[in-house]
Every structure is written in C-alpha cells, then in structure tokens.
C-alpha cells in the first residue's frame, strides 16, 4: 500500500480519524470538477470504488482490520459519508464552475422505437363504406345531402303533409326562432336521408341509381339501442319498368353480401308516406341462423330496413324541375337502412352509445 494512496493514520482517536477523512474528502472534492466525459467518471469510479484496488477498499483493508473495537463505529460512519460523497460526485457535473445534477443520456438509440398508431376507420364509417361498396358494384353512384334540411325536403316533398300524423314517427330537432318563415322553409336536422332522394331527382333526370350515406337526427332519448344521432344509407333506383321484384332482388343480394350468402330475407307490409307499397325487410337471424334466440326475440328474424316503390306523389314533387319523372312512364324503388344497427350486429356491439363515446378502449379494437 503506497503512502500516496492511503493517508497515514497514527492512531484511531477521533481527531486523527476526522483529520484523515477530511483529507480524503478534500482530495475527492478536488477531483470531482474534472469529471466531464463518461470515461472520466469510470476512471474516478474505479479509482475510488474499484473492488480490488479502489481507495475505499484499500483504506478499509488497512484501517478497519487494525482498528480497536471502540473506533469501529466512528470509522464506519466516516466510510459511509465518504461513499456518499463519491456517489454524489458521480451524479454531478460541473459546468462553468457550477455543480449540477448529471443529465441522463436522453436517447438510447439501441431501444426499439415507439410505433406511431395509425388511424383507422371508425366502425360506423367502415360499415357505411362496406354498404355503399355493395351498391357501387351493382352500378349505383354515391351522393350526399345537407344534414340541416328544410321542412320541405325532409317532410313535405316526401308526402308528409303539414300536421299529418306520419310526422310523429320521426320526431324532429328543429332550429329555433324560425316562426317568421313559412313552414316549408324552416330548418331542422334531417330525420332521415330520404330528402336527398328529392334533391337528387331535382338535379338529374331518370334513370337514377344512387346510394346516399349520411348522419341523421331524431328527438329520441338515448338508450342501449337509440341515439339522437345515427346513420343511414338511402337508396333510390328509378327507370322504366322497375318493379317490386327488382327491389326484392337488389336488397336480397345486398343482405347476402353484407351478412353472408346463407342469410334469407323476407318482406313485411309496412307504411311510409313516400313509398307505395311499403315494406320492412327482415333478415334471418345471423346469430342463431333462424332457429330463434334472445337476439331475435325468438322469432328467427331481425328487422333491418324500410323500403318500397316510390310513391307517385314523390315524383310529382320533382316534376316541375324534371318533367322526366312521369309516373306513367317510369317507376322506382327506394330503401333506407340504419348503419348503426348493422354495425352493432356485425361487430357484436351491445350499446349504441359506444359508437359515439370516443372511448379509445372501444375504438382500438377496430385497429
Ligand atoms: N326514411 C325511412 C326511415 O328513416 C326509411 C325508408 C327509406 C323507407 C326509403 C322507405 C324508403 O324510416
């Protein structure tokens, strides 16, 4: 043990211990500000803490062994303090004479990167695109219309006369303070996508094959199956000699594309002011295959959309602008389906509110 490595310790009296450790502490304090690079620090660490030849080890070998038992406690405390000072020096860097905590290396380029999450379609949008695609492959084009609609397009042109009880089936959210306007010009949030039937026919003569996806609103209380906002895909086909068979064949094909080729459809008499005759389309339950289960209320069938042959009064609404819509020469069918309901069935979603919650735990399942 070389003398310059280990200070002399004449005896173990407190003054001698204090003086010896004071010298060590001063040496340490003199070396610490020179630690700049990781290599400096490693040298310093080995010099003081090295397991074999580190100063702490040499000193404890030299002093502790020969120390009388009454000096051991004080010696131990001195060692601890010295060790703390070394540790602190290793965690400190001196910049412009100022000591400050060493910054951790901020970039470890050997770590795998954080993959940025890719956005995906919302399940509603995905379902809407799928439905629209099925009709596009049958030759349909795609249209859109305004979500804030006039009473005329949402109701009157579709053969809902003012004050007619059929309006009650689609309770409306209206834009306030419009009482000064004639009823037909008052604005409301559309209750269905059917007004876009009228807007489309006003713009273009027959033949027409169009699907219209979009958001609709109704004054409904929210529960597991109702939301005041929901989505529909409307369809309209007008040409010469369009019959109810065309309607049945088209929707039967669409349902098989959407839910699988084993799905059956059936058409039930219904009522809509803008179609005559009207029907509700039911599909064989996709959960039990038609045997009857809780989901289909043990009927084997699930009601999915409304449809019918375009009522001549609807053609009359547009004939002023497009004389081609003459019910004696052309005919057509229309249908409207709820996208939310279809998405819920396809993806096994039990609460419609999840589609509007923005909850990432729900949405991430579709990524
Ligand atoms: N617009 C109707 C509804 O929202 C659905 C429908 C569309 C029915 C087209 C017939 C024809 O309930």
CSV table of C-alpha atoms and ligand atoms in Angstrom, one decimal:
chain,number,residue,atom,x,y,z
A,1,UNK,CA,0.0,0.0,0.0
A,2,UNK,CA,1.7,3.1,-1.2
A,3,UNK,CA,1.6,6.1,1.1
A,4,UNK,CA,0.2,8.4,-1.5
A,5,UNK,CA,-2.7,6.0,-1.9
A,6,UNK,CA,-3.6,5.8,1.8
A,7,UNK,CA,-3.2,8.6,4.2
A,8,UNK,CA,-1.3,7.8,7.3
A,9,UNK,CA,-3.3,7.0,10.4
A,10,UNK,CA,-1.3,7.4,13.5
A,11,UNK,CA,-4.0,6.2,15.9
A,12,UNK,CA,-7.7,5.8,16.0
A,13,UNK,CA,-8.5,8.7,18.2
A,14,UNK,CA,-11.4,10.9,16.9
A,15,UNK,CA,-9.2,13.9,15.9
A,16,UNK,CA,-7.0,11.6,13.9
A,17,UNK,CA,-9.9,10.0,12.2
A,18,UNK,CA,-11.5,13.4,11.4
A,19,UNK,CA,-8.3,14.7,10.0
A,20,UNK,CA,-7.6,11.7,7.9
A,21,UNK,CA,-11.1,11.6,6.4
A,22,UNK,CA,-11.0,15.4,6.0
A,23,UNK,CA,-8.0,14.9,3.7
A,24,UNK,CA,-9.7,12.2,1.7
A,25,UNK,CA,-12.8,14.4,1.3
A,26,UNK,CA,-10.7,17.2,0.1
A,27,UNK,CA,-8.9,15.0,-2.5
A,28,UNK,CA,-12.3,13.9,-3.7
A,29,UNK,CA,-13.6,17.4,-3.9
A,30,UNK,CA,-10.6,18.4,-5.9
A,31,UNK,CA,-11.0,15.6,-8.4
A,32,UNK,CA,-14.8,15.9,-8.9
A,33,UNK,CA,-15.0,19.1,-11.0
A,34,UNK,CA,-12.7,17.4,-13.6
A,35,UNK,CA,-15.2,14.7,-14.4
A,36,UNK,CA,-16.6,15.6,-17.9
A,37,UNK,CA,-16.8,12.5,-20.0
A,38,UNK,CA,-18.2,9.1,-19.2
A,39,UNK,CA,-14.6,7.8,-19.4
A,40,UNK,CA,-13.6,10.4,-16.7
A,41,UNK,CA,-16.3,9.1,-14.5
A,42,UNK,CA,-15.4,5.5,-15.0
A,43,UNK,CA,-11.8,6.2,-14.1
A,44,UNK,CA,-12.9,8.1,-11.0
A,45,UNK,CA,-15.3,5.3,-10.0
A,46,UNK,CA,-12.5,2.7,-10.4
A,47,UNK,CA,-10.1,4.8,-8.5
A,48,UNK,CA,-12.4,5.2,-5.5
A,49,UNK,CA,-14.7,2.3,-5.6
A,50,UNK,CA,-12.9,-0.4,-7.6
A,51,UNK,CA,-13.4,-3.8,-5.9
A,52,UNK,CA,-9.8,-4.8,-5.8
A,53,UNK,CA,-7.7,-1.6,-5.9
A,54,UNK,CA,-10.2,1.1,-5.2
A,55,UNK,CA,-9.2,3.5,-2.4
A,56,UNK,CA,-12.2,2.7,-0.3
A,57,UNK,CA,-11.3,-0.9,-0.4
A,58,UNK,CA,-7.6,-0.3,0.3
A,59,UNK,CA,-8.4,2.0,3.2
A,60,UNK,CA,-10.9,-0.3,4.8
A,61,UNK,CA,-8.3,-3.1,4.4
A,62,UNK,CA,-5.6,-1.0,6.0
A,63,UNK,CA,-7.6,0.7,8.7
A,64,UNK,CA,-10.6,-1.4,9.6
A,65,UNK,CA,-8.6,-4.5,10.2
A,66,UNK,CA,-6.4,-3.0,12.8
A,67,UNK,CA,-9.0,-0.7,14.4
A,68,UNK,CA,-9.8,-1.3,18.1
A,69,UNK,CA,-13.4,-2.2,18.6
A,70,UNK,CA,-14.3,1.2,20.2
A,71,UNK,CA,-13.2,3.0,17.0
A,72,UNK,CA,-15.2,0.9,14.5
A,73,UNK,CA,-18.4,2.7,14.8
A,74,UNK,CA,-16.9,6.1,14.1
A,75,UNK,CA,-14.8,4.6,11.3
A,76,UNK,CA,-17.9,3.1,9.7
A,77,UNK,CA,-19.7,6.4,9.8
A,78,UNK,CA,-16.8,8.1,8.2
A,79,UNK,CA,-16.7,5.5,5.4
A,80,UNK,CA,-20.4,5.9,4.8
A,81,UNK,CA,-20.1,9.7,4.4
A,82,UNK,CA,-17.1,9.3,2.1
A,83,UNK,CA,-19.1,6.8,0.0
A,84,UNK,CA,-22.0,9.2,-0.3
A,85,UNK,CA,-19.6,12.0,-1.4
A,86,UNK,CA,-18.2,9.7,-4.1
A,87,UNK,CA,-21.7,8.8,-5.3
A,88,UNK,CA,-22.8,12.4,-5.4
A,89,UNK,CA,-19.7,13.3,-7.4
A,90,UNK,CA,-20.5,10.6,-9.9
A,91,UNK,CA,-24.0,12.0,-10.3
A,92,UNK,CA,-22.9,15.6,-10.6
A,93,UNK,CA,-21.3,17.5,-13.5
A,94,UNK,CA,-19.6,20.8,-13.2
A,95,UNK,CA,-20.4,23.4,-15.9
A,96,UNK,CA,-18.8,26.8,-15.7
A,97,UNK,CA,-17.8,26.2,-12.1
A,98,UNK,CA,-21.4,25.3,-11.2
A,99,UNK,CA,-22.2,21.8,-10.0
A,100,UNK,CA,-25.5,20.4,-11.2
A,101,UNK,CA,-27.2,17.0,-11.5
A,102,UNK,CA,-25.9,15.0,-14.4
A,103,UNK,CA,-28.4,14.7,-17.1
A,104,UNK,CA,-29.3,11.2,-18.0
A,105,UNK,CA,-28.4,10.2,-21.6
A,106,UNK,CA,-31.7,11.2,-23.2
A,107,UNK,CA,-31.5,9.0,-26.3
A,108,UNK,CA,-30.7,5.3,-26.3
A,109,UNK,CA,-30.6,4.5,-30.0
A,110,UNK,CA,-30.5,0.8,-29.3
A,111,UNK,CA,-34.0,0.8,-27.9
A,112,UNK,CA,-36.8,-0.2,-30.2
A,113,UNK,CA,-38.8,2.9,-31.4
A,114,UNK,CA,-42.3,3.7,-30.4
A,115,UNK,CA,-44.5,2.8,-33.3
A,116,UNK,CA,-46.9,5.7,-34.1
A,117,UNK,CA,-50.5,4.5,-34.0
A,118,UNK,CA,-52.1,4.5,-37.4
A,119,UNK,CA,-55.6,6.0,-37.7
A,120,UNK,CA,-58.3,3.6,-38.8
A,121,UNK,CA,-61.9,4.0,-39.9
A,122,UNK,CA,-64.5,4.3,-37.2
A,123,UNK,CA,-66.7,1.1,-37.2
A,124,UNK,CA,-69.6,3.2,-38.4
A,125,UNK,CA,-67.6,4.6,-41.3
A,126,UNK,CA,-66.3,1.2,-42.1
A,127,UNK,CA,-69.8,-0.3,-42.2
A,128,UNK,CA,-71.1,2.6,-44.3
A,129,UNK,CA,-68.3,2.2,-46.8
A,130,UNK,CA,-69.0,-1.5,-46.9
A,131,UNK,CA,-72.7,-1.0,-47.6
A,132,UNK,CA,-72.0,1.7,-50.2
A,133,UNK,CA,-69.5,-0.6,-51.9
A,134,UNK,CA,-72.0,-3.3,-52.3
A,135,UNK,CA,-74.3,-1.0,-54.2
A,136,UNK,CA,-71.5,0.6,-56.2
A,137,UNK,CA,-70.7,-2.9,-57.5
A,138,UNK,CA,-74.3,-3.1,-58.7
A,139,UNK,CA,-73.9,0.1,-60.7
A,140,UNK,CA,-75.1,2.7,-58.1
A,141,UNK,CA,-73.4,6.1,-57.8
A,142,UNK,CA,-72.9,7.8,-54.4
A,143,UNK,CA,-74.5,11.1,-53.3
A,144,UNK,CA,-74.7,13.3,-50.2
A,145,UNK,CA,-77.0,16.0,-48.9
A,146,UNK,CA,-77.2,18.5,-46.1
A,147,UNK,CA,-77.8,17.4,-42.5
A,148,UNK,CA,-79.6,20.7,-41.8
A,149,UNK,CA,-82.6,20.4,-44.0
A,150,UNK,CA,-85.8,22.3,-44.7
A,151,UNK,CA,-89.2,21.1,-43.7
A,152,UNK,CA,-90.0,20.9,-47.4
A,153,UNK,CA,-87.3,18.3,-48.3
A,154,UNK,CA,-87.4,16.3,-45.1
A,155,UNK,CA,-91.2,16.0,-45.0
A,156,UNK,CA,-93.5,17.8,-47.5
A,157,UNK,CA,-91.9,16.7,-50.7
A,158,UNK,CA,-91.9,13.2,-49.4
A,159,UNK,CA,-95.6,13.3,-48.9
A,160,UNK,CA,-95.8,14.1,-45.2
A,161,UNK,CA,-98.3,16.9,-45.3
A,162,UNK,CA,-98.1,19.5,-42.5
A,163,UNK,CA,-99.8,18.3,-39.3
A,164,UNK,CA,-100.1,14.8,-40.8
A,165,UNK,CA,-99.7,12.1,-38.0
A,166,UNK,CA,-97.0,10.3,-40.0
A,167,UNK,CA,-94.7,13.2,-38.9
A,168,UNK,CA,-94.9,11.8,-35.4
A,169,UNK,CA,-92.9,8.7,-36.4
A,170,UNK,CA,-89.9,10.9,-36.9
A,171,UNK,CA,-89.8,13.4,-34.0
A,172,UNK,CA,-87.7,16.3,-35.2
A,173,UNK,CA,-85.0,18.5,-33.7
A,174,UNK,CA,-85.7,22.0,-35.2
A,175,UNK,CA,-83.6,25.1,-35.5
A,176,UNK,CA,-85.0,27.7,-33.1
A,177,UNK,CA,-86.5,31.2,-34.0
A,178,UNK,CA,-87.9,30.5,-37.4
A,179,UNK,CA,-91.5,31.0,-36.8
A,180,UNK,CA,-91.5,34.0,-39.1
A,181,UNK,CA,-90.7,31.7,-42.1
A,182,UNK,CA,-93.3,29.7,-44.0
A,183,UNK,CA,-93.3,26.1,-42.6
A,184,UNK,CA,-91.7,24.6,-45.7
A,185,UNK,CA,-88.6,26.8,-45.4
A,186,UNK,CA,-88.0,26.2,-41.7
A,187,UNK,CA,-84.8,24.4,-40.9
A,188,UNK,CA,-84.5,21.2,-39.0
A,189,UNK,CA,-81.9,18.4,-38.5
A,190,UNK,CA,-82.9,15.8,-41.1
A,191,UNK,CA,-84.6,12.8,-39.6
A,192,UNK,CA,-83.7,10.5,-42.4
A,193,UNK,CA,-81.6,10.5,-45.6
A,194,UNK,CA,-84.7,10.4,-47.8
A,195,UNK,CA,-84.7,14.2,-48.5
A,196,UNK,CA,-81.7,13.5,-50.7
A,197,UNK,CA,-83.9,11.4,-53.0
A,198,UNK,CA,-85.7,14.6,-53.8
A,199,UNK,CA,-82.6,16.7,-54.2
A,200,UNK,CA,-81.1,14.1,-56.5
A,201,UNK,CA,-84.1,13.8,-58.7
A,202,UNK,CA,-84.4,17.6,-58.9
A,203,UNK,CA,-80.8,17.7,-60.3
A,204,UNK,CA,-80.9,14.8,-62.7
A,205,UNK,CA,-83.4,13.1,-65.0
A,206,UNK,CA,-84.1,9.4,-64.9
A,207,UNK,CA,-82.6,6.8,-65.0
A,208,UNK,CA,-81.1,7.0,-61.5
A,209,UNK,CA,-79.3,4.6,-59.3
A,210,UNK,CA,-77.9,6.2,-56.2
A,211,UNK,CA,-77.0,5.4,-52.6
A,212,UNK,CA,-76.7,8.2,-50.0
A,213,UNK,CA,-74.9,7.6,-46.8
A,214,UNK,CA,-75.2,10.1,-44.0
A,215,UNK,CA,-75.9,11.3,-40.5
A,216,UNK,CA,-79.5,11.8,-39.3
A,217,UNK,CA,-81.1,13.1,-36.1
A,218,UNK,CA,-84.2,12.4,-34.1
A,219,UNK,CA,-85.6,13.6,-30.9
A,220,UNK,CA,-85.2,10.2,-29.2
A,221,UNK,CA,-84.0,9.6,-25.7
A,222,UNK,CA,-80.7,7.7,-25.7
A,223,UNK,CA,-80.6,4.1,-24.5
A,224,UNK,CA,-78.7,1.0,-25.5
A,225,UNK,CA,-80.4,0.9,-28.9
A,226,UNK,CA,-81.3,4.6,-29.5
A,227,UNK,CA,-79.2,7.6,-30.1
A,228,UNK,CA,-80.4,11.0,-31.1
A,229,UNK,CA,-77.7,10.9,-33.8
A,230,UNK,CA,-77.5,7.9,-36.0
A,231,UNK,CA,-76.6,7.0,-39.6
A,232,UNK,CA,-78.5,5.7,-42.6
A,233,UNK,CA,-77.8,4.6,-46.2
A,234,UNK,CA,-80.5,5.6,-48.5
A,235,UNK,CA,-81.0,4.0,-51.9
A,236,UNK,CA,-83.0,5.2,-54.9
A,237,UNK,CA,-83.5,3.5,-58.3
A,238,UNK,CA,-85.7,5.0,-60.9
A,239,UNK,CA,-86.0,3.8,-64.5
A,240,UNK,CA,-88.6,2.4,-66.9
A,241,UNK,CA,-90.2,-0.9,-65.8
A,242,UNK,CA,-88.7,-1.0,-62.3
A,243,UNK,CA,-90.8,-3.5,-60.3
A,244,UNK,CA,-91.1,-4.8,-56.8
A,245,UNK,CA,-89.1,-7.8,-57.9
A,246,UNK,CA,-86.2,-5.6,-58.7
A,247,UNK,CA,-86.4,-4.2,-55.2
A,248,UNK,CA,-86.5,-7.6,-53.7
A,249,UNK,CA,-83.7,-9.0,-55.7
A,250,UNK,CA,-81.5,-6.0,-55.1
A,251,UNK,CA,-82.0,-6.0,-51.3
A,252,UNK,CA,-81.7,-9.8,-51.0
A,253,UNK,CA,-78.4,-9.6,-52.8
A,254,UNK,CA,-77.2,-6.7,-50.7
A,255,UNK,CA,-78.1,-8.5,-47.4
A,256,UNK,CA,-76.3,-11.7,-48.6
A,257,UNK,CA,-73.2,-9.6,-49.4
A,258,UNK,CA,-73.3,-7.9,-46.1
A,259,UNK,CA,-74.1,-10.8,-43.8
A,260,UNK,CA,-73.2,-13.9,-45.7
A,261,UNK,CA,-74.8,-15.9,-48.5
A,262,UNK,CA,-76.8,-18.1,-46.2
A,263,UNK,CA,-78.9,-15.1,-45.0
A,264,UNK,CA,-82.5,-15.1,-46.1
A,265,UNK,CA,-84.7,-12.0,-46.5
A,266,UNK,CA,-88.5,-11.5,-46.1
A,267,UNK,CA,-90.6,-8.5,-46.9
A,268,UNK,CA,-93.3,-7.4,-44.5
A,269,UNK,CA,-96.1,-4.9,-45.3
A,270,UNK,CA,-95.3,-1.5,-43.8
A,271,UNK,CA,-96.1,2.1,-44.3
A,272,UNK,CA,-94.0,5.1,-45.4
A,273,UNK,CA,-95.7,8.2,-46.9
A,274,UNK,CA,-93.2,8.3,-49.8
A,275,UNK,CA,-93.4,4.6,-50.9
A,276,UNK,CA,-96.4,2.6,-52.0
A,277,UNK,CA,-96.4,-0.3,-51.4
A,278,UNK,CA,-94.0,-0.1,-48.5
A,279,UNK,CA,-92.2,-2.9,-46.7
A,280,UNK,CA,-90.0,-3.7,-43.8
A,281,UNK,CA,-87.2,-6.1,-44.7
A,282,UNK,CA,-86.2,-8.7,-42.2
A,283,UNK,CA,-83.2,-11.0,-42.4
A,284,UNK,CA,-82.9,-14.4,-40.9
A,285,UNK,CA,-81.2,-14.1,-37.6
A,286,UNK,CA,-77.5,-14.0,-38.1
A,287,UNK,CA,-76.8,-15.2,-34.5
A,288,UNK,CA,-79.0,-18.3,-34.5
A,289,UNK,CA,-79.4,-19.0,-38.2
A,290,UNK,CA,-83.2,-18.5,-37.8
A,291,UNK,CA,-83.8,-21.1,-35.0
A,292,UNK,CA,-84.7,-18.4,-32.5
A,293,UNK,CA,-82.6,-16.8,-29.8
A,294,UNK,CA,-82.5,-13.9,-27.4
A,295,UNK,CA,-81.1,-11.5,-30.1
A,296,UNK,CA,-84.1,-12.1,-32.5
A,297,UNK,CA,-86.6,-12.3,-29.6
A,298,UNK,CA,-87.1,-16.0,-30.5
A,299,UNK,CA,-88.7,-15.1,-33.9
A,300,UNK,CA,-85.7,-16.2,-36.0
A,301,UNK,CA,-85.9,-12.8,-37.9
A,302,UNK,CA,-84.4,-9.4,-37.5
A,303,UNK,CA,-85.9,-6.3,-38.9
A,304,UNK,CA,-83.3,-4.3,-40.7
A,305,UNK,CA,-84.6,-1.7,-43.2
A,306,UNK,CA,-87.5,0.1,-44.7
A,307,UNK,CA,-88.3,0.2,-48.4
A,308,UNK,CA,-91.0,0.4,-51.1
A,309,UNK,CA,-91.9,1.5,-54.5
A,310,UNK,CA,-91.6,5.3,-55.0
A,311,UNK,CA,-95.0,6.9,-54.4
A,312,UNK,CA,-96.2,8.8,-57.5
A,313,UNK,CA,-96.7,11.9,-55.3
A,314,UNK,CA,-92.9,12.0,-54.7
A,315,UNK,CA,-92.3,12.1,-58.5
A,316,UNK,CA,-94.9,14.9,-58.6
A,317,UNK,CA,-92.8,16.9,-56.2
A,318,UNK,CA,-89.9,17.0,-58.7
A,319,UNK,CA,-91.7,17.1,-62.0
A,320,UNK,CA,-91.8,20.9,-62.0
A,321,UNK,CA,-87.9,20.8,-62.3
A,322,UNK,CA,-87.5,17.4,-64.0
A,323,UNK,CA,-90.5,16.5,-66.3
A,324,UNK,CA,-88.9,13.1,-66.9
A,325,UNK,CA,-90.3,11.8,-63.6
A,326,UNK,CA,-93.7,11.0,-65.1
A,327,UNK,CA,-95.2,8.1,-63.1
A,328,UNK,CA,-96.9,6.9,-66.3
A,329,UNK,CA,-93.5,6.3,-67.9
A,330,UNK,CA,-91.1,5.5,-65.1
A,331,UNK,CA,-91.2,3.8,-61.7
A,332,UNK,CA,-88.7,3.2,-59.0
A,333,UNK,CA,-87.9,1.9,-55.6
A,334,UNK,CA,-86.3,3.3,-52.5
A,335,UNK,CA,-84.9,1.9,-49.3
A,336,UNK,CA,-83.2,3.2,-46.2
A,337,UNK,CA,-81.2,1.3,-43.7
A,338,UNK,CA,-79.7,2.1,-40.3
A,339,UNK,CA,-76.0,1.8,-40.3
A,340,UNK,CA,-75.5,1.8,-36.5
A,341,UNK,CA,-77.8,-1.2,-36.1
A,342,UNK,CA,-75.9,-3.1,-38.9
A,343,UNK,CA,-72.5,-2.2,-37.4
A,344,UNK,CA,-73.7,-3.3,-34.0
A,345,UNK,CA,-74.8,-6.7,-35.4
A,346,UNK,CA,-71.7,-7.2,-37.5
A,347,UNK,CA,-69.3,-6.4,-34.7
A,348,UNK,CA,-71.3,-7.6,-31.7
A,349,UNK,CA,-71.7,-4.2,-30.1
A,350,UNK,CA,-74.4,-4.2,-27.4
A,351,UNK,CA,-74.7,-0.4,-26.7
A,352,UNK,CA,-75.1,2.1,-29.5
A,353,UNK,CA,-73.6,4.8,-27.2
A,354,UNK,CA,-70.1,3.2,-27.6
A,355,UNK,CA,-70.1,4.3,-31.2
A,356,UNK,CA,-70.3,7.9,-30.1
A,357,UNK,CA,-68.3,7.8,-26.8
A,358,UNK,CA,-64.8,8.4,-28.3
A,359,UNK,CA,-63.5,5.8,-25.9
A,360,UNK,CA,-60.1,4.6,-27.1
A,361,UNK,CA,-60.5,1.2,-25.4
A,362,UNK,CA,-63.5,0.6,-27.6
A,363,UNK,CA,-62.1,2.1,-30.8
A,364,UNK,CA,-58.7,0.5,-30.6
A,365,UNK,CA,-60.4,-2.9,-31.1
A,366,UNK,CA,-61.1,-1.9,-34.7
A,367,UNK,CA,-57.5,-1.0,-35.4
B,1,LIG,N1,-86.6,7.1,-44.5
B,1,LIG,C1,-87.2,5.9,-43.9
B,1,LIG,C2,-86.9,5.9,-42.4
B,1,LIG,O1,-86.0,6.6,-42.0
B,1,LIG,C3,-86.7,4.6,-44.5
B,1,LIG,C4,-87.1,4.4,-45.9
B,1,LIG,C5,-86.3,4.9,-46.9
B,1,LIG,C6,-88.3,3.8,-46.2
B,1,LIG,C7,-86.7,4.8,-48.2
B,1,LIG,C8,-88.6,3.6,-47.5
B,1,LIG,C9,-87.8,4.1,-48.5
B,1,LIG,O2,-87.5,5.3,-41.5
